[in-house]
Short mmCIF file of C-alpha atoms and ligand atoms in Angstrom, two decimals:
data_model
loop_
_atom_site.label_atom_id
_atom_site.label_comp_id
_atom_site.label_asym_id
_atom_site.label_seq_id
_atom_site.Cartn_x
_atom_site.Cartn_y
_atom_site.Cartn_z
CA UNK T 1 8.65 54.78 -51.63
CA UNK T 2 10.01 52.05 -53.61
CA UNK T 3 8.12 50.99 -56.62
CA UNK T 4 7.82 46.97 -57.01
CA UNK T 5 8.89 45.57 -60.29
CA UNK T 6 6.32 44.56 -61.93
CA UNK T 7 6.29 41.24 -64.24
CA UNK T 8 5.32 37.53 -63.65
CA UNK T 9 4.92 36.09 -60.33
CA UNK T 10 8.01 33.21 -60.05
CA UNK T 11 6.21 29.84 -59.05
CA UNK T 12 6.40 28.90 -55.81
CA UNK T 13 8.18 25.87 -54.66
CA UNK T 14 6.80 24.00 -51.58
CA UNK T 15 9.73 21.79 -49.89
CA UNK T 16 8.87 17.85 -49.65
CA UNK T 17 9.17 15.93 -46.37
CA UNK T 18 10.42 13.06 -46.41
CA UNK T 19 7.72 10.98 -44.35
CA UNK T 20 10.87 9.60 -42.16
CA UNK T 21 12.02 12.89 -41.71
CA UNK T 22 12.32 13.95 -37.90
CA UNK T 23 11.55 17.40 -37.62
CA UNK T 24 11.59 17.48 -33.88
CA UNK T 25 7.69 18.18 -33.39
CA UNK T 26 5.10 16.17 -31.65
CA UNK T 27 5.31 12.42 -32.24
CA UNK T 28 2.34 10.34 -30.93
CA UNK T 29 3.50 7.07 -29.48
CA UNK T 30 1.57 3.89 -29.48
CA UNK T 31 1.06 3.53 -25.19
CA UNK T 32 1.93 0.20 -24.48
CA UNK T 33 -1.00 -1.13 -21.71
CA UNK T 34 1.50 -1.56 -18.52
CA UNK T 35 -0.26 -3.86 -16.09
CA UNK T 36 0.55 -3.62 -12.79
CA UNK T 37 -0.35 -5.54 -9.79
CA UNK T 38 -1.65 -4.55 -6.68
CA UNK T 39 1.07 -5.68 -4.00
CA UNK T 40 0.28 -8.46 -1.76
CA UNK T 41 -1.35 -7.50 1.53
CA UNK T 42 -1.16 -9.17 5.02
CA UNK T 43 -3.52 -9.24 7.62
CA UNK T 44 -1.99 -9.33 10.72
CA UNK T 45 -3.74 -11.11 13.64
CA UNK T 46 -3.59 -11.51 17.42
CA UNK T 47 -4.38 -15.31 18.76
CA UNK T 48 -6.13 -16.20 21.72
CA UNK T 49 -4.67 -17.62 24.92
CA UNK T 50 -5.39 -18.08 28.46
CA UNK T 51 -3.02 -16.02 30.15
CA UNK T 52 -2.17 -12.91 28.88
CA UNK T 53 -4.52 -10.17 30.57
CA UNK T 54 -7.34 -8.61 28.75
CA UNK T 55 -6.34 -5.43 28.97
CA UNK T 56 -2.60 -5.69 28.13
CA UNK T 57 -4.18 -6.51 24.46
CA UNK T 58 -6.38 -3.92 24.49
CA UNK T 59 -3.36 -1.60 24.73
CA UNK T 60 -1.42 -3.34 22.04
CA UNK T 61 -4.36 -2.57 19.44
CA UNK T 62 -3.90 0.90 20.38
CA UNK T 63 -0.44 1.26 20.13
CA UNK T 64 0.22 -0.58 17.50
CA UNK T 65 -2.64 -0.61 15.44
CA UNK T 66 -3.61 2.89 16.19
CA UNK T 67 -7.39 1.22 17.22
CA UNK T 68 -9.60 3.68 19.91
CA UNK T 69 -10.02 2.35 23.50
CA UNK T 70 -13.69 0.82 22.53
CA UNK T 71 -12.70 -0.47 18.90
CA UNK T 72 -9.91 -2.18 20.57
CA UNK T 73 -11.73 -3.94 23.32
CA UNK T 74 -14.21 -5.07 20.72
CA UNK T 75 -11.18 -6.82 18.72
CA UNK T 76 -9.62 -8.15 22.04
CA UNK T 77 -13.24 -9.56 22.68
CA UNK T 78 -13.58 -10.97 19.45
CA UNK T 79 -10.21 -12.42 19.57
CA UNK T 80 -11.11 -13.99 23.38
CA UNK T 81 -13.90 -15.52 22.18
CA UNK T 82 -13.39 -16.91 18.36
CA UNK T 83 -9.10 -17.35 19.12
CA UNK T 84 -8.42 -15.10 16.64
CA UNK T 85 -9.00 -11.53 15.19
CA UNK T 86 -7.24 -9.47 12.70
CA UNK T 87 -5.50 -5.90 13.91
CA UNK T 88 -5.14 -4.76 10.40
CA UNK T 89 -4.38 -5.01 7.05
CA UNK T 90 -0.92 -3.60 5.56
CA UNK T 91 2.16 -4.47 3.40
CA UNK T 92 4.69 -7.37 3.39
CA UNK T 93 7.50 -5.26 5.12
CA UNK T 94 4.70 -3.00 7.05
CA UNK T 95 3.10 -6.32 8.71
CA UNK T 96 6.24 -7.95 9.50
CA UNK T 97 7.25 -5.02 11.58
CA UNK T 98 4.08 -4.62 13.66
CA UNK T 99 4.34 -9.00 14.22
CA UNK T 100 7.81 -8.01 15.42
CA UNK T 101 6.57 -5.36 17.33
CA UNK T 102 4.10 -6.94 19.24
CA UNK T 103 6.25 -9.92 19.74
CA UNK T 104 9.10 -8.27 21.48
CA UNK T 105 6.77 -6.44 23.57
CA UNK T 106 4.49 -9.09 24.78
CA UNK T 107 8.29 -11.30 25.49
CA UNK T 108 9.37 -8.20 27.58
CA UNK T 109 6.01 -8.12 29.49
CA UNK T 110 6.10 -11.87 30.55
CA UNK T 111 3.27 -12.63 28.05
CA UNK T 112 2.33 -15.83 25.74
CA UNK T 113 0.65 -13.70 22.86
CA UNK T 114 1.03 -14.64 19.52
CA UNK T 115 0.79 -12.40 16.43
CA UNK T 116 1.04 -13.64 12.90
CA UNK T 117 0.83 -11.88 9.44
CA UNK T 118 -1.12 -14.18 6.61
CA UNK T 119 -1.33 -13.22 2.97
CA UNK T 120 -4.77 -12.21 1.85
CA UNK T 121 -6.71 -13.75 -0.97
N1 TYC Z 1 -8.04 -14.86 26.86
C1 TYC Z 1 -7.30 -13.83 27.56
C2 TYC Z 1 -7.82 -13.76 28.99
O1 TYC Z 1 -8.89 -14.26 29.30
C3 TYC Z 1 -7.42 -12.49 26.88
C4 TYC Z 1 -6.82 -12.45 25.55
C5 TYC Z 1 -7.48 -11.82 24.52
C6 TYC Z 1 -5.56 -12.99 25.28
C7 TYC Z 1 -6.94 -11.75 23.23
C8 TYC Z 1 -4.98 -12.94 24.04
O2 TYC Z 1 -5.13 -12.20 21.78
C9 TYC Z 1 -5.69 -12.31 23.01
N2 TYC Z 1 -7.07 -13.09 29.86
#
């Protein structure tokens, strides 16, 4: 075994950082509070009128607004007897499509039904 030289222990130097130093560890970063709004939503209703039959609208809640047989008679009711009910609630692009939807298909069936989208709030 090797025998350590003995003597006076050399004083030990501890390196500086310079505070702007980048050392590639962990930085923390101030988070910057990014606000961001909810989108806009549309409700998208069915109108009354005198002619199209009850039961054609009643299928139109179900196939396009994914309503049960008795939720959507209850809307079709509503809508008979206040003029107006809302189908359901969704996004710009989302509500626009179903009001297009339900347009063409009431046109191809001969029928007067109106559906409109209205921003909420
Ligand atoms: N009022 C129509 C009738 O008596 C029924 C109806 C209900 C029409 C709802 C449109 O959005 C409507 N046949």
């Amino acid at each position: 075994m090797a025998t350590e030289p003995k003597g006076p222990t050399p004083p030990v130097t501890i390196p500086q950082r310079r505070p702007d130093y980048d050392d590639g560890g962990t930085a923390v970063l101030e988070r910057k509070t990014l606000k961001t709004e909810p989108p806009q939503m549309y409700q998208v209703v069915l109108l009354n009128d005198d002619y199209t039959p009850m039961e054609f609208v009643v299928l139109i809640l179900q196939e396009f607004f994914s309503k049960d047989r008795e939720t959507a008679t209850q809307i079709m009711l509503k809508i008979h007897l206040d003029g107006k009910g809302v189908c359901g609630v969704y996004s710009k692009d989302i509500a626009a499509t179903k009001v297009d939807q339900v347009t063409e298909m009431s046109l191809k069936n001969g029928h007067p039904l109106q559906c409109l989208s209205e921003p909420l709030e």
